[in-house]
């Protein structure tokens, strides 16, 4: 089968004790059935500790915020005592994500890991995918159900074309995003009519000029507060997120009394950030690569474009506020941090993703028109 990964995938190594925001802090780790059985069979005092530190619903206990097996040197005691193969699936897979459809397996690295984020933003290299033939995995890794396979070709073509739109640097990033949204809406029409085979001809005849028909419809400052209200409903995955969102909201409330002032703050940050716009491009492509192929199953292609753009808008707000709070500076560490905080909160909670997806369907602030206006600000 064909394995497809981002160009930097093979460069990833867990930073373990050197990691500042270890994934073993702040999260409850679910133990899979196979490893639960194994942990229950480990003999001796370490076996007893394993059983003691697992909850009845098969999670590792937390000591404060830390996994019970994370030692003082920030190393994993299970890894040390029993070796890498003894790690449960969550620990051995993280931060990797995976989707499998047909004879293709796509893997990537989630932005909630600071090392994965560092690699994504390392240099201004256009995002690309590397492919190689691999053995079929013994265990099926999240295959898309057979009955949805007919959508694979069309959705994959549309996803790849959406990435190409985002990479067209003859246009500003904001213009590209508007075209990207319009294109995703057109793909959605094909899927709504159960005609995924029409996506190829849509791409052939696609005219980006169609995306230029926009009239003023929304107040972007009000839209900011509406987006914040959506994101405030989330279950708390991490405290950093709550604080970052609150600081962002408070700063904008204090410094932007109207849409013009809000746009002015963004304009100043945008000018400062101009030479690093590729970082935003990478973020958008990351969301596109990671999530769009799941439209094979549920046909929610446009919903995922809304997700990518809404995520961009929230991240852009948080970036801008951090820039001003830093005394008009925004470092690479800030870039990694904001992306990590966002991804940790949103991408690790099915409940949060589902709540957002519903808002995208029903709230005016996420309509095609309103998202485009907010992007262009
Ligand atoms: S967040 Fe990433 S680098 Fe840090 S401990 Fe987890 S996998 Fe390793």
Tab-separated table of C-alpha atoms and ligand atoms in Angstrom:
chain	number	residue	atom	x	y	z
A	1	UNK	CA	0.000	0.000	0.000
A	2	UNK	CA	0.996	3.631	-0.442
A	3	UNK	CA	2.092	5.601	2.630
A	4	UNK	CA	1.889	9.379	2.301
A	5	UNK	CA	3.454	11.755	4.841
A	6	UNK	CA	4.414	15.462	5.009
A	7	UNK	CA	7.996	16.212	3.909
A	8	UNK	CA	9.210	16.782	7.489
A	9	UNK	CA	7.558	13.697	9.019
A	10	UNK	CA	10.670	11.538	9.210
A	11	UNK	CA	12.561	14.303	11.038
A	12	UNK	CA	10.310	14.022	14.065
A	13	UNK	CA	11.782	12.759	17.312
A	14	UNK	CA	10.053	13.137	20.646
A	15	UNK	CA	12.001	15.630	22.760
A	16	UNK	CA	11.107	13.687	25.941
A	17	UNK	CA	12.816	15.333	28.932
A	18	UNK	CA	13.681	18.429	26.853
A	19	UNK	CA	10.053	19.076	25.947
A	20	UNK	CA	8.630	22.199	27.620
A	21	UNK	CA	4.992	21.206	27.201
A	22	UNK	CA	5.080	17.465	27.532
A	23	UNK	CA	2.032	15.602	26.247
A	24	UNK	CA	2.202	13.611	29.508
A	25	UNK	CA	1.051	16.692	31.440
A	26	UNK	CA	-2.534	17.875	31.602
A	27	UNK	CA	-4.190	15.019	29.712
A	28	UNK	CA	-5.739	11.785	30.889
A	29	UNK	CA	-4.329	8.977	28.793
A	30	UNK	CA	-6.685	6.206	27.676
A	31	UNK	CA	-5.169	2.737	27.743
A	32	UNK	CA	-6.209	0.480	24.841
A	33	UNK	CA	-7.651	-2.988	25.494
A	34	UNK	CA	-4.570	-4.897	24.376
A	35	UNK	CA	-2.210	-2.957	26.650
A	36	UNK	CA	-4.667	-3.032	29.542
A	37	UNK	CA	-4.525	-6.826	29.381
A	38	UNK	CA	-0.739	-6.741	29.177
A	39	UNK	CA	-0.354	-4.276	32.080
A	40	UNK	CA	-2.549	-6.525	34.201
A	41	UNK	CA	-0.156	-9.405	33.526
A	42	UNK	CA	3.153	-7.639	34.324
A	43	UNK	CA	4.703	-9.320	37.373
A	44	UNK	CA	6.565	-7.827	40.350
A	45	UNK	CA	6.489	-4.441	41.975
A	46	UNK	CA	6.331	-2.531	38.674
A	47	UNK	CA	3.296	-4.614	37.690
A	48	UNK	CA	1.669	-3.665	40.981
A	49	UNK	CA	2.406	-0.013	40.330
A	50	UNK	CA	0.898	-0.279	36.846
A	51	UNK	CA	-2.335	-1.653	38.227
A	52	UNK	CA	-2.417	0.842	41.071
A	53	UNK	CA	-2.000	3.814	38.743
A	54	UNK	CA	-4.733	2.779	36.289
A	55	UNK	CA	-8.284	3.964	36.929
A	56	UNK	CA	-11.306	1.693	36.677
A	57	UNK	CA	-12.115	3.119	33.264
A	58	UNK	CA	-8.580	2.308	32.034
A	59	UNK	CA	-6.827	5.650	32.154
A	60	UNK	CA	-3.477	6.438	33.753
A	61	UNK	CA	-3.971	8.387	36.954
A	62	UNK	CA	-2.766	11.969	37.097
A	63	UNK	CA	-0.605	13.258	39.947
A	64	UNK	CA	-1.732	16.829	39.903
A	65	UNK	CA	-1.482	17.561	36.196
A	66	UNK	CA	1.179	14.937	35.447
A	67	UNK	CA	0.792	11.360	34.276
A	68	UNK	CA	1.601	9.068	37.218
A	69	UNK	CA	4.405	7.472	35.156
A	70	UNK	CA	6.156	10.709	34.196
A	71	UNK	CA	9.189	10.855	36.492
A	72	UNK	CA	11.089	13.850	37.847
A	73	UNK	CA	13.395	13.935	34.807
A	74	UNK	CA	10.263	14.124	32.620
A	75	UNK	CA	10.880	10.615	31.323
A	76	UNK	CA	8.350	7.803	31.135
A	77	UNK	CA	8.832	5.046	33.745
A	78	UNK	CA	6.935	2.515	31.608
A	79	UNK	CA	9.343	3.109	28.722
A	80	UNK	CA	12.327	2.795	31.109
A	81	UNK	CA	11.087	-0.334	32.898
A	82	UNK	CA	9.487	-2.279	30.037
A	83	UNK	CA	10.747	-0.728	26.792
A	84	UNK	CA	9.122	1.215	23.947
A	85	UNK	CA	6.897	-1.680	22.854
A	86	UNK	CA	5.168	-1.579	26.230
A	87	UNK	CA	3.718	1.885	25.627
A	88	UNK	CA	-0.034	2.006	25.106
A	89	UNK	CA	-1.341	3.014	21.685
A	90	UNK	CA	-2.019	6.645	22.673
A	91	UNK	CA	1.542	7.139	23.916
A	92	UNK	CA	3.268	5.310	21.069
A	93	UNK	CA	1.186	6.988	18.340
A	94	UNK	CA	1.062	10.571	19.638
A	95	UNK	CA	1.490	13.079	17.992
A	96	UNK	CA	0.878	11.107	14.814
A	97	UNK	CA	-2.514	11.033	13.142
A	98	UNK	CA	-3.643	8.665	10.447
A	99	UNK	CA	-6.369	8.053	7.901
A	100	UNK	CA	-6.602	5.105	5.581
A	101	UNK	CA	-8.712	4.902	2.439
A	102	UNK	CA	-8.451	2.440	-0.428
A	103	UNK	CA	-4.811	1.367	-0.609
A	104	UNK	CA	-3.579	4.702	0.742
A	105	UNK	CA	-2.525	5.512	4.277
A	106	UNK	CA	-1.909	9.154	5.134
A	107	UNK	CA	-0.072	10.090	8.280
A	108	UNK	CA	0.958	13.379	9.809
A	109	UNK	CA	2.036	15.103	13.007
A	110	UNK	CA	-0.458	17.008	15.162
A	111	UNK	CA	0.263	20.631	16.007
A	112	UNK	CA	-0.449	20.092	19.701
A	113	UNK	CA	3.099	18.750	19.985
A	114	UNK	CA	5.630	21.567	20.150
A	115	UNK	CA	8.261	19.589	18.237
A	116	UNK	CA	5.800	18.831	15.426
A	117	UNK	CA	4.924	22.548	15.318
A	118	UNK	CA	8.602	23.489	15.286
A	119	UNK	CA	9.177	21.289	12.237
A	120	UNK	CA	6.153	22.722	10.401
A	121	UNK	CA	7.378	26.298	10.869
A	122	UNK	CA	11.087	25.594	10.578
A	123	UNK	CA	11.652	27.138	7.166
A	124	UNK	CA	9.800	28.655	4.263
A	125	UNK	CA	9.483	25.459	2.241
A	126	UNK	CA	6.193	24.845	0.409
A	127	UNK	CA	4.306	21.988	2.037
A	128	UNK	CA	4.671	18.744	0.082
A	129	UNK	CA	3.940	15.078	0.578
A	130	UNK	CA	6.328	12.159	0.315
A	131	UNK	CA	5.055	8.766	-0.813
A	132	UNK	CA	6.444	5.282	-0.534
A	133	UNK	CA	5.203	1.700	-0.872
A	134	UNK	CA	4.863	-0.069	2.483
A	135	UNK	CA	3.592	-3.399	3.745
A	136	UNK	CA	-0.085	-3.540	4.602
A	137	UNK	CA	-0.292	-3.032	8.413
A	138	UNK	CA	-1.318	-6.152	10.309
A	139	UNK	CA	-3.992	-4.283	12.153
A	140	UNK	CA	-6.334	-2.058	10.229
A	141	UNK	CA	-5.562	1.563	11.084
A	142	UNK	CA	-8.730	3.624	10.899
A	143	UNK	CA	-9.823	2.529	7.422
A	144	UNK	CA	-12.600	4.490	5.802
A	145	UNK	CA	-15.589	2.207	5.405
A	146	UNK	CA	-15.900	0.395	2.077
A	147	UNK	CA	-19.277	1.963	1.257
A	148	UNK	CA	-17.699	5.428	1.168
A	149	UNK	CA	-14.834	4.497	-1.132
A	150	UNK	CA	-16.606	5.978	-4.170
A	151	UNK	CA	-15.928	9.468	-2.767
A	152	UNK	CA	-12.174	8.887	-2.408
A	153	UNK	CA	-10.920	10.004	-5.799
A	154	UNK	CA	-13.027	13.170	-5.999
A	155	UNK	CA	-12.382	14.260	-2.421
A	156	UNK	CA	-8.663	13.617	-2.769
A	157	UNK	CA	-8.520	15.659	-5.988
A	158	UNK	CA	-10.453	18.463	-4.288
A	159	UNK	CA	-8.250	18.380	-1.169
A	160	UNK	CA	-5.066	18.496	-3.273
A	161	UNK	CA	-6.443	21.341	-5.383
A	162	UNK	CA	-7.431	23.262	-2.238
A	163	UNK	CA	-3.807	22.956	-1.063
A	164	UNK	CA	-2.594	24.254	-4.437
A	165	UNK	CA	-4.917	27.263	-4.104
A	166	UNK	CA	-3.363	28.029	-0.703
A	167	UNK	CA	0.122	27.765	-2.191
A	168	UNK	CA	-0.451	30.155	-5.083
A	169	UNK	CA	1.837	32.944	-3.968
A	170	UNK	CA	1.007	35.166	-6.933
A	171	UNK	CA	-1.919	36.243	-4.730
A	172	UNK	CA	-2.048	37.480	-1.144
A	173	UNK	CA	-2.812	34.799	1.426
A	174	UNK	CA	-6.165	36.452	2.138
A	175	UNK	CA	-7.149	36.329	-1.563
A	176	UNK	CA	-6.146	32.684	-1.697
A	177	UNK	CA	-8.338	31.924	1.303
A	178	UNK	CA	-11.367	33.524	-0.305
A	179	UNK	CA	-10.827	31.418	-3.442
A	180	UNK	CA	-10.302	28.353	-1.235
A	181	UNK	CA	-13.654	28.912	0.489
A	182	UNK	CA	-15.532	29.449	-2.770
A	183	UNK	CA	-13.909	26.352	-4.248
A	184	UNK	CA	-14.837	24.269	-1.179
A	185	UNK	CA	-18.430	25.460	-1.492
A	186	UNK	CA	-18.499	24.350	-5.145
A	187	UNK	CA	-17.086	20.928	-4.188
A	188	UNK	CA	-19.800	20.685	-1.545
A	189	UNK	CA	-22.451	21.101	-4.265
A	190	UNK	CA	-21.021	18.066	-6.104
A	191	UNK	CA	-21.131	16.021	-2.899
A	192	UNK	CA	-24.634	17.219	-2.004
A	193	UNK	CA	-25.862	15.866	-5.337
A	194	UNK	CA	-23.915	12.663	-4.757
A	195	UNK	CA	-21.778	13.375	-7.820
A	196	UNK	CA	-18.169	13.123	-6.617
A	197	UNK	CA	-17.119	12.252	-10.185
A	198	UNK	CA	-17.980	15.852	-11.199
A	199	UNK	CA	-15.181	17.229	-9.002
A	200	UNK	CA	-12.558	16.559	-11.698
A	201	UNK	CA	-14.407	18.696	-14.258
A	202	UNK	CA	-15.078	21.354	-11.594
A	203	UNK	CA	-11.304	21.637	-11.077
A	204	UNK	CA	-10.678	21.818	-14.847
A	205	UNK	CA	-13.145	24.627	-15.373
A	206	UNK	CA	-12.701	26.373	-12.016
A	207	UNK	CA	-12.523	30.141	-12.390
A	208	UNK	CA	-11.085	31.936	-9.337
A	209	UNK	CA	-12.802	35.135	-10.519
A	210	UNK	CA	-16.042	33.637	-9.179
A	211	UNK	CA	-14.669	34.374	-5.740
A	212	UNK	CA	-14.599	38.129	-6.326
A	213	UNK	CA	-18.294	38.744	-5.904
A	214	UNK	CA	-18.451	40.023	-2.342
A	215	UNK	CA	-20.467	42.812	-0.825
A	216	UNK	CA	-20.094	44.288	2.662
A	217	UNK	CA	-22.322	42.351	4.988
A	218	UNK	CA	-20.729	41.911	8.412
A	219	UNK	CA	-19.020	43.928	11.116
A	220	UNK	CA	-15.741	42.086	11.705
A	221	UNK	CA	-15.423	43.203	15.338
A	222	UNK	CA	-18.894	41.865	16.140
A	223	UNK	CA	-17.967	38.729	14.228
A	224	UNK	CA	-14.891	38.368	16.441
A	225	UNK	CA	-17.080	38.356	19.583
A	226	UNK	CA	-19.437	35.839	17.979
A	227	UNK	CA	-16.540	33.534	17.162
A	228	UNK	CA	-15.236	33.875	20.717
A	229	UNK	CA	-18.702	32.940	22.029
A	230	UNK	CA	-18.570	29.716	19.962
A	231	UNK	CA	-15.146	28.837	21.298
A	232	UNK	CA	-16.094	29.682	24.882
A	233	UNK	CA	-18.566	26.787	24.944
A	234	UNK	CA	-15.787	24.205	24.828
A	235	UNK	CA	-15.044	21.581	27.414
A	236	UNK	CA	-11.754	22.551	29.063
A	237	UNK	CA	-8.948	20.514	27.628
A	238	UNK	CA	-6.216	22.844	28.796
A	239	UNK	CA	-6.061	25.860	31.088
A	240	UNK	CA	-3.650	27.706	28.781
A	241	UNK	CA	-6.353	27.897	26.133
A	242	UNK	CA	-8.885	29.439	28.480
A	243	UNK	CA	-6.383	32.027	29.579
A	244	UNK	CA	-5.200	32.828	26.031
A	245	UNK	CA	-8.766	33.270	24.815
A	246	UNK	CA	-9.638	35.497	27.795
A	247	UNK	CA	-6.510	37.654	27.320
A	248	UNK	CA	-7.235	37.999	23.589
A	249	UNK	CA	-10.823	39.033	24.228
A	250	UNK	CA	-9.880	41.502	26.986
A	251	UNK	CA	-7.165	43.149	24.880
A	252	UNK	CA	-9.440	43.601	21.883
A	253	UNK	CA	-12.221	44.927	24.098
A	254	UNK	CA	-9.877	47.528	25.524
A	255	UNK	CA	-8.097	48.567	22.325
A	256	UNK	CA	-10.714	48.235	19.591
A	257	UNK	CA	-13.894	50.207	20.132
A	258	UNK	CA	-15.096	49.634	16.579
A	259	UNK	CA	-14.337	47.633	13.444
A	260	UNK	CA	-11.941	50.278	12.130
A	261	UNK	CA	-9.778	50.113	15.261
A	262	UNK	CA	-9.873	46.297	15.198
A	263	UNK	CA	-8.757	46.325	11.547
A	264	UNK	CA	-6.052	48.879	12.425
A	265	UNK	CA	-4.525	46.554	15.044
A	266	UNK	CA	-4.492	43.703	12.542
A	267	UNK	CA	-3.029	45.916	9.851
A	268	UNK	CA	-0.078	46.825	12.059
A	269	UNK	CA	0.598	43.191	12.979
A	270	UNK	CA	0.124	42.042	9.357
A	271	UNK	CA	2.793	44.514	8.173
A	272	UNK	CA	5.204	43.248	10.857
A	273	UNK	CA	4.451	39.595	10.005
A	274	UNK	CA	4.640	39.998	6.209
A	275	UNK	CA	7.943	38.124	5.784
A	276	UNK	CA	6.548	35.160	7.754
A	277	UNK	CA	3.168	34.765	6.082
A	278	UNK	CA	4.276	31.283	5.020
A	279	UNK	CA	3.670	30.225	8.650
A	280	UNK	CA	-0.052	31.003	8.271
A	281	UNK	CA	0.007	29.223	4.905
A	282	UNK	CA	1.457	26.146	6.637
A	283	UNK	CA	-1.222	26.261	9.338
A	284	UNK	CA	-4.026	26.345	6.758
A	285	UNK	CA	-2.488	23.508	4.784
A	286	UNK	CA	-2.008	21.487	7.965
A	287	UNK	CA	-5.748	21.723	8.753
A	288	UNK	CA	-6.579	20.907	5.130
A	289	UNK	CA	-4.295	17.882	4.975
A	290	UNK	CA	-5.306	16.600	8.391
A	291	UNK	CA	-9.072	16.859	8.155
A	292	UNK	CA	-10.400	17.111	4.592
A	293	UNK	CA	-10.147	13.432	3.682
A	294	UNK	CA	-12.667	12.559	6.392
A	295	UNK	CA	-15.249	14.142	4.062
A	296	UNK	CA	-15.160	10.812	2.237
A	297	UNK	CA	-17.399	9.482	5.015
A	298	UNK	CA	-19.661	12.391	5.886
A	299	UNK	CA	-19.443	14.598	2.746
A	300	UNK	CA	-18.846	17.714	4.928
A	301	UNK	CA	-16.156	19.224	2.721
A	302	UNK	CA	-17.179	22.867	3.081
A	303	UNK	CA	-17.580	22.417	6.843
A	304	UNK	CA	-13.904	21.483	7.024
A	305	UNK	CA	-12.905	24.529	4.971
A	306	UNK	CA	-14.894	26.606	7.485
A	307	UNK	CA	-12.960	24.852	10.237
A	308	UNK	CA	-9.593	25.683	8.626
A	309	UNK	CA	-10.511	29.337	8.060
A	310	UNK	CA	-12.181	29.824	11.439
A	311	UNK	CA	-9.085	28.301	13.073
A	312	UNK	CA	-6.925	30.699	11.093
A	313	UNK	CA	-9.047	33.670	12.226
A	314	UNK	CA	-8.801	32.667	15.897
A	315	UNK	CA	-5.069	32.055	15.616
A	316	UNK	CA	-4.594	35.380	13.803
A	317	UNK	CA	-6.419	37.193	16.628
A	318	UNK	CA	-4.303	35.462	19.258
A	319	UNK	CA	-1.111	36.199	17.273
A	320	UNK	CA	-1.957	39.867	16.948
A	321	UNK	CA	-2.713	40.298	20.653
A	322	UNK	CA	0.453	38.470	21.672
A	323	UNK	CA	2.452	40.742	19.355
A	324	UNK	CA	1.193	43.868	21.122
A	325	UNK	CA	1.538	42.366	24.594
A	326	UNK	CA	5.151	41.398	23.746
A	327	UNK	CA	5.959	45.054	22.979
A	328	UNK	CA	5.427	44.619	19.222
A	329	UNK	CA	7.434	41.485	18.818
A	330	UNK	CA	6.419	37.994	17.760
A	331	UNK	CA	9.057	35.291	17.908
A	332	UNK	CA	9.225	31.800	16.442
A	333	UNK	CA	8.543	30.458	19.947
A	334	UNK	CA	5.310	32.527	20.002
A	335	UNK	CA	4.336	31.019	16.639
A	336	UNK	CA	4.814	27.487	17.914
A	337	UNK	CA	3.074	28.254	21.195
A	338	UNK	CA	-0.123	29.774	19.786
A	339	UNK	CA	-0.548	26.979	17.223
A	340	UNK	CA	0.085	24.374	19.926
A	341	UNK	CA	-2.415	25.904	22.366
A	342	UNK	CA	-5.120	26.082	19.693
A	343	UNK	CA	-4.571	22.541	18.456
A	344	UNK	CA	-4.443	21.097	21.983
A	345	UNK	CA	-7.814	22.563	22.847
A	346	UNK	CA	-9.677	21.883	19.633
A	347	UNK	CA	-8.176	18.846	17.965
A	348	UNK	CA	-8.153	16.535	20.962
A	349	UNK	CA	-11.787	16.717	21.894
A	350	UNK	CA	-14.420	15.143	19.666
A	351	UNK	CA	-16.995	17.089	21.626
A	352	UNK	CA	-15.314	20.404	20.788
A	353	UNK	CA	-14.908	19.524	17.116
A	354	UNK	CA	-18.570	18.489	16.892
A	355	UNK	CA	-19.784	21.663	18.630
A	356	UNK	CA	-17.804	23.781	16.200
A	357	UNK	CA	-19.019	21.806	13.190
A	358	UNK	CA	-22.608	22.513	14.231
A	359	UNK	CA	-21.944	26.218	14.602
A	360	UNK	CA	-20.399	26.253	11.121
A	361	UNK	CA	-23.641	24.858	9.723
A	362	UNK	CA	-25.983	27.250	11.496
A	363	UNK	CA	-24.253	30.477	12.582
A	364	UNK	CA	-24.164	33.395	10.171
A	365	UNK	CA	-20.680	34.382	11.316
A	366	UNK	CA	-19.339	31.237	9.575
A	367	UNK	CA	-21.224	31.714	6.311
A	368	UNK	CA	-19.150	31.883	3.145
A	369	UNK	CA	-19.781	35.607	2.811
A	370	UNK	CA	-18.959	36.460	6.432
A	371	UNK	CA	-15.844	34.316	6.624
A	372	UNK	CA	-14.504	35.934	3.450
A	373	UNK	CA	-15.094	39.402	4.871
A	374	UNK	CA	-13.360	38.524	8.109
A	375	UNK	CA	-10.378	37.112	6.221
A	376	UNK	CA	-10.062	40.261	4.102
A	377	UNK	CA	-10.817	42.561	7.104
B	1	LIG	S1	4.677	16.897	23.186
B	1	LIG	FE1	5.808	15.946	21.477
B	1	LIG	S2	8.004	16.280	21.916
B	1	LIG	FE2	6.827	16.688	23.813
B	1	LIG	S3	6.879	14.751	24.994
B	1	LIG	FE3	4.978	14.726	23.744
B	1	LIG	S4	5.531	13.736	21.765
B	1	LIG	FE4	7.458	14.286	22.828
